[in-house]
PDB file of C-alpha atoms in Angstrom:
ATOM      1  CA  MET M 536     -25.016  83.686 -19.826  1.00 50.00           C
ATOM      2  CA  HIS M 537     -24.586  87.281 -21.015  1.00 60.00           C
ATOM      3  CA  GLU M 538     -26.269  88.502 -24.165  1.00 70.00           C
ATOM      4  CA  ASP M 539     -24.252  89.960 -26.985  1.00 80.00           C
ATOM      5  CA  ILE M 540     -24.070  93.732 -27.134  1.00 82.00           C
ATOM      6  CA  GLU M 541     -24.578  95.690 -30.330  1.00 88.00           C
ATOM      7  CA  LEU M 542     -22.770  99.028 -30.587  1.00 90.00           C
ATOM      8  CA  ILE M 543     -23.923 101.509 -33.212  1.00 92.00           C
ATOM      9  CA  LEU M 544     -21.883 104.627 -34.002  1.00 95.00           C
ATOM     10  CA  VAL M 545     -24.224 107.425 -35.087  1.00 95.00           C
ATOM     11  CA  PRO M 546     -22.451 110.075 -37.193  1.00 95.00           C
ATOM     12  CA  ALA M 547     -22.891 113.800 -36.644  1.00 95.00           C
ATOM     13  CA  PRO M 548     -24.740 115.807 -39.301  1.00 95.00           C
ATOM     14  CA  SER M 549     -21.401 117.442 -40.150  1.00 95.00           C
ATOM     15  CA  ASP M 550     -19.563 114.116 -40.640  1.00 95.00           C
ATOM     16  CA  ALA M 551     -18.385 113.205 -44.111  1.00 94.00           C
ATOM     17  CA  PRO M 552     -20.800 110.978 -46.097  1.00 91.00           C
ATOM     18  CA  PRO M 553     -20.917 107.394 -44.740  1.00 88.00           C
ATOM     19  CA  PHE M 554     -19.076 105.830 -47.680  1.00 86.00           C
ATOM     20  CA  SER M 555     -16.498 108.603 -48.130  1.00 90.00           C
ATOM     21  CA  SER M 556     -12.871 107.603 -47.672  1.00 90.00           C
ATOM     22  CA  GLU M 557     -12.575 110.017 -44.715  1.00 93.00           C
ATOM     23  CA  TYR M 558     -15.456 108.460 -42.760  1.00 92.00           C
ATOM     24  CA  GLN M 559     -14.542 104.897 -43.751  1.00 91.00           C
ATOM     25  CA  THR M 560     -10.997 105.476 -42.474  1.00 92.00           C
ATOM     26  CA  GLU M 561     -12.428 106.524 -39.096  1.00 92.00           C
ATOM     27  CA  LEU M 562     -14.627 103.416 -38.957  1.00 91.00           C
ATOM     28  CA  ARG M 563     -11.701 101.129 -39.822  1.00 89.00           C
ATOM     29  CA  GLU M 564      -9.578 102.731 -37.084  1.00 90.00           C
ATOM     30  CA  PHE M 565     -12.395 102.338 -34.555  1.00 90.00           C
ATOM     31  CA  ALA M 566     -12.855  98.697 -35.608  1.00 88.00           C
ATOM     32  CA  LYS M 567      -9.136  97.960 -35.109  1.00 87.00           C
ATOM     33  CA  GLN M 568      -9.228  99.324 -31.567  1.00 87.00           C
ATOM     34  CA  ALA M 569     -12.606  97.871 -30.590  1.00 85.00           C
ATOM     35  CA  GLY M 570     -11.972  94.180 -31.316  1.00 81.00           C
ATOM     36  CA  ALA M 571     -15.596  93.339 -32.131  1.00 82.00           C
ATOM     37  CA  ARG M 572     -16.673  89.802 -33.021  1.00 83.00           C
ATOM     38  CA  SER M 573     -18.581  91.110 -36.023  1.00 87.00           C
ATOM     39  CA  GLN M 574     -19.088  94.323 -37.961  1.00 87.00           C
ATOM     40  CA  ARG M 575     -21.948  95.097 -40.329  1.00 87.00           C
ATOM     41  CA  ALA M 576     -21.178  96.363 -43.823  1.00 84.00           C
ATOM     42  CA  PHE M 577     -23.063  97.373 -46.947  1.00 82.00           C
ATOM     43  CA  VAL M 578     -22.099  96.309 -50.455  1.00 79.00           C
ATOM     44  CA  MET M 579     -23.666  97.736 -53.612  1.00 75.00           C
ATOM     45  CA  ASP M 580     -24.330  95.267 -56.389  1.00 77.00           C
ATOM     46  CA  SER M 581     -23.236  97.260 -59.407  1.00 73.00           C
ATOM     47  CA  ILE M 582     -20.395  97.500 -61.913  1.00 75.00           C
ATOM     48  CA  SER M 583     -18.739 100.289 -59.925  1.00 71.00           C
ATOM     49  CA  GLY M 584     -19.219  98.426 -56.638  1.00 69.00           C
ATOM     50  CA  GLY M 585     -19.038 100.502 -53.519  1.00 73.00           C
ATOM     51  CA  GLY M 586     -20.099 100.216 -49.923  1.00 74.00           C
ATOM     52  CA  GLY M 587     -18.209  99.642 -46.721  1.00 80.00           C
ATOM     53  CA  PRO M 588     -18.581  99.299 -42.949  1.00 83.00           C
ATOM     54  CA  LEU M 589     -21.685 100.822 -41.364  1.00 89.00           C
ATOM     55  CA  GLY M 590     -20.356 101.552 -37.884  1.00 91.00           C
ATOM     56  CA  GLU M 591     -22.339  98.712 -36.298  1.00 92.00           C
ATOM     57  CA  PHE M 592     -20.470  96.182 -34.158  1.00 90.00           C
ATOM     58  CA  ILE M 593     -21.361  93.029 -32.191  1.00 87.00           C
ATOM     59  CA  PHE M 594     -19.440  91.996 -29.059  1.00 82.00           C
ATOM     60  CA  ASP M 595     -19.530  88.607 -27.311  1.00 75.00           C
ATOM     61  CA  ASN M 596     -20.465  88.605 -23.635  1.00 64.00           C
ATOM     62  CA  ALA M 597     -19.523  92.242 -23.573  1.00 55.00           C
ATOM     63  CA  GLY M 598     -19.687  92.694 -19.809  1.00 59.00           C
ATOM     64  CA  THR M 599     -15.900  92.673 -19.708  1.00 63.00           C
ATOM     65  CA  VAL M 600     -15.326  94.140 -23.171  1.00 68.00           C
ATOM     66  CA  ILE M 601     -17.682  97.102 -22.820  1.00 67.00           C
ATOM     67  CA  VAL M 602     -15.659  98.626 -19.978  1.00 69.00           C
ATOM     68  CA  ALA M 603     -12.600  98.720 -22.236  1.00 74.00           C
ATOM     69  CA  LEU M 604     -14.683 100.279 -25.015  1.00 80.00           C
ATOM     70  CA  THR M 605     -15.609 103.276 -22.870  1.00 83.00           C
ATOM     71  CA  SER M 606     -12.463 105.227 -23.778  1.00 83.00           C
ATOM     72  CA  ILE M 607     -12.545 104.256 -27.473  1.00 87.00           C
ATOM     73  CA  CYS M 608     -16.197 105.323 -27.733  1.00 88.00           C
ATOM     74  CA  GLY M 609     -15.447 108.558 -25.869  1.00 88.00           C
ATOM     75  CA  ILE M 610     -12.694 109.420 -28.341  1.00 89.00           C
ATOM     76  CA  TRP M 611     -15.024 108.796 -31.296  1.00 89.00           C
ATOM     77  CA  ILE M 612     -17.807 110.969 -29.816  1.00 92.00           C
ATOM     78  CA  ARG M 613     -15.461 113.841 -28.889  1.00 91.00           C
ATOM     79  CA  ALA M 614     -13.901 113.900 -32.383  1.00 92.00           C
ATOM     80  CA  LYS M 615     -16.954 115.652 -33.859  1.00 92.00           C
ATOM     81  CA  TYR M 616     -19.827 117.543 -32.237  1.00 93.00           C
ATOM     82  CA  GLY M 617     -23.171 115.788 -32.670  1.00 94.00           C
ATOM     83  CA  ARG M 618     -21.926 112.208 -32.718  1.00 95.00           C
ATOM     84  CA  LYS M 619     -23.558 109.644 -30.473  1.00 94.00           C
ATOM     85  CA  LEU M 620     -23.665 105.935 -29.958  1.00 91.00           C
ATOM     86  CA  LYS M 621     -26.324 103.382 -29.233  1.00 90.00           C
ATOM     87  CA  LEU M 622     -25.914 100.208 -27.215  1.00 84.00           C
ATOM     88  CA  LYS M 623     -28.376  97.395 -27.682  1.00 85.00           C
ATOM     89  CA  VAL M 624     -28.657  94.548 -25.176  1.00 79.00           C
ATOM     90  CA  GLY M 625     -31.473  92.173 -26.066  1.00 78.00           C
ATOM     91  CA  LYS M 626     -34.466  94.408 -26.762  1.00 82.00           C
ATOM     92  CA  ILE M 627     -33.161  97.356 -24.750  1.00 81.00           C
ATOM     93  CA  VAL M 628     -31.537 100.224 -26.677  1.00 86.00           C
ATOM     94  CA  VAL M 629     -29.787 103.105 -24.888  1.00 84.00           C
ATOM     95  CA  GLU M 630     -28.085 106.150 -26.376  1.00 89.00           C
ATOM     96  CA  ALA M 631     -25.160 108.388 -25.342  1.00 90.00           C
ATOM     97  CA  ASN M 632     -23.784 111.731 -26.547  1.00 90.00           C
ATOM     98  CA  THR M 633     -20.994 112.276 -23.984  1.00 88.00           C
ATOM     99  CA  THR M 634     -18.283 110.297 -22.213  1.00 84.00           C
ATOM    100  CA  GLU M 635     -20.234 110.643 -18.960  1.00 87.00           C
ATOM    101  CA  GLU M 636     -23.324 109.157 -20.603  1.00 88.00           C
ATOM    102  CA  ILE M 637     -21.203 106.295 -21.984  1.00 84.00           C
ATOM    103  CA  GLU M 638     -19.966 105.506 -18.470  1.00 82.00           C
ATOM    104  CA  LEU M 639     -23.557 105.534 -17.216  1.00 84.00           C
ATOM    105  CA  LEU M 640     -24.591 103.203 -20.056  1.00 79.00           C
ATOM    106  CA  VAL M 641     -21.805 100.796 -19.146  1.00 76.00           C
ATOM    107  CA  LYS M 642     -23.129 100.655 -15.578  1.00 78.00           C
ATOM    108  CA  GLN M 643     -26.668 100.071 -16.875  1.00 76.00           C
ATOM    109  CA  VAL M 644     -25.519  97.295 -19.209  1.00 72.00           C
ATOM    110  CA  LYS M 645     -23.624  95.582 -16.395  1.00 72.00           C
ATOM    111  CA  THR M 646     -26.718  95.822 -14.174  1.00 76.00           C
ATOM    112  CA  ILE M 647     -28.897  94.296 -16.911  1.00 69.00           C
ATOM    113  CA  GLN M 648     -26.413  91.483 -17.431  1.00 66.00           C
ATOM    114  CA  ASP M 649     -26.078  90.811 -13.704  1.00 73.00           C
ATOM    115  CA  LYS M 650     -29.880  90.504 -13.395  1.00 74.00           C
ATOM    116  CA  SER M 651     -29.989  88.034 -16.288  1.00 67.00           C
ATOM    117  CA  LYS M 652     -27.571  85.605 -14.590  1.00 63.00           C
TER     118      LYS M 652
END
């Protein structure tokens, strides 16, 4: 059985603040295209409220899903210099800054999952 995969979008230093409408719109668009089982969010307990998605997603048995995510993740990274993503499978965390690195990560994830069968 494959482990779930956690995908974390790491913003660039020049990205808008995490809870700005600009950045939240980008996260919502990514979420629509990605089709994750779950997405982490932050909610502030105050009169004015606030919060929103964090850019952290969980995928079921992502061996098949992660290949489809390669292009979506590549688009997100290329949209702003300095962005990266992290993939977590079990206790292993790997990071990518380019589309080529994403493709390499996908191969590594598939290898890890194949060994765990």
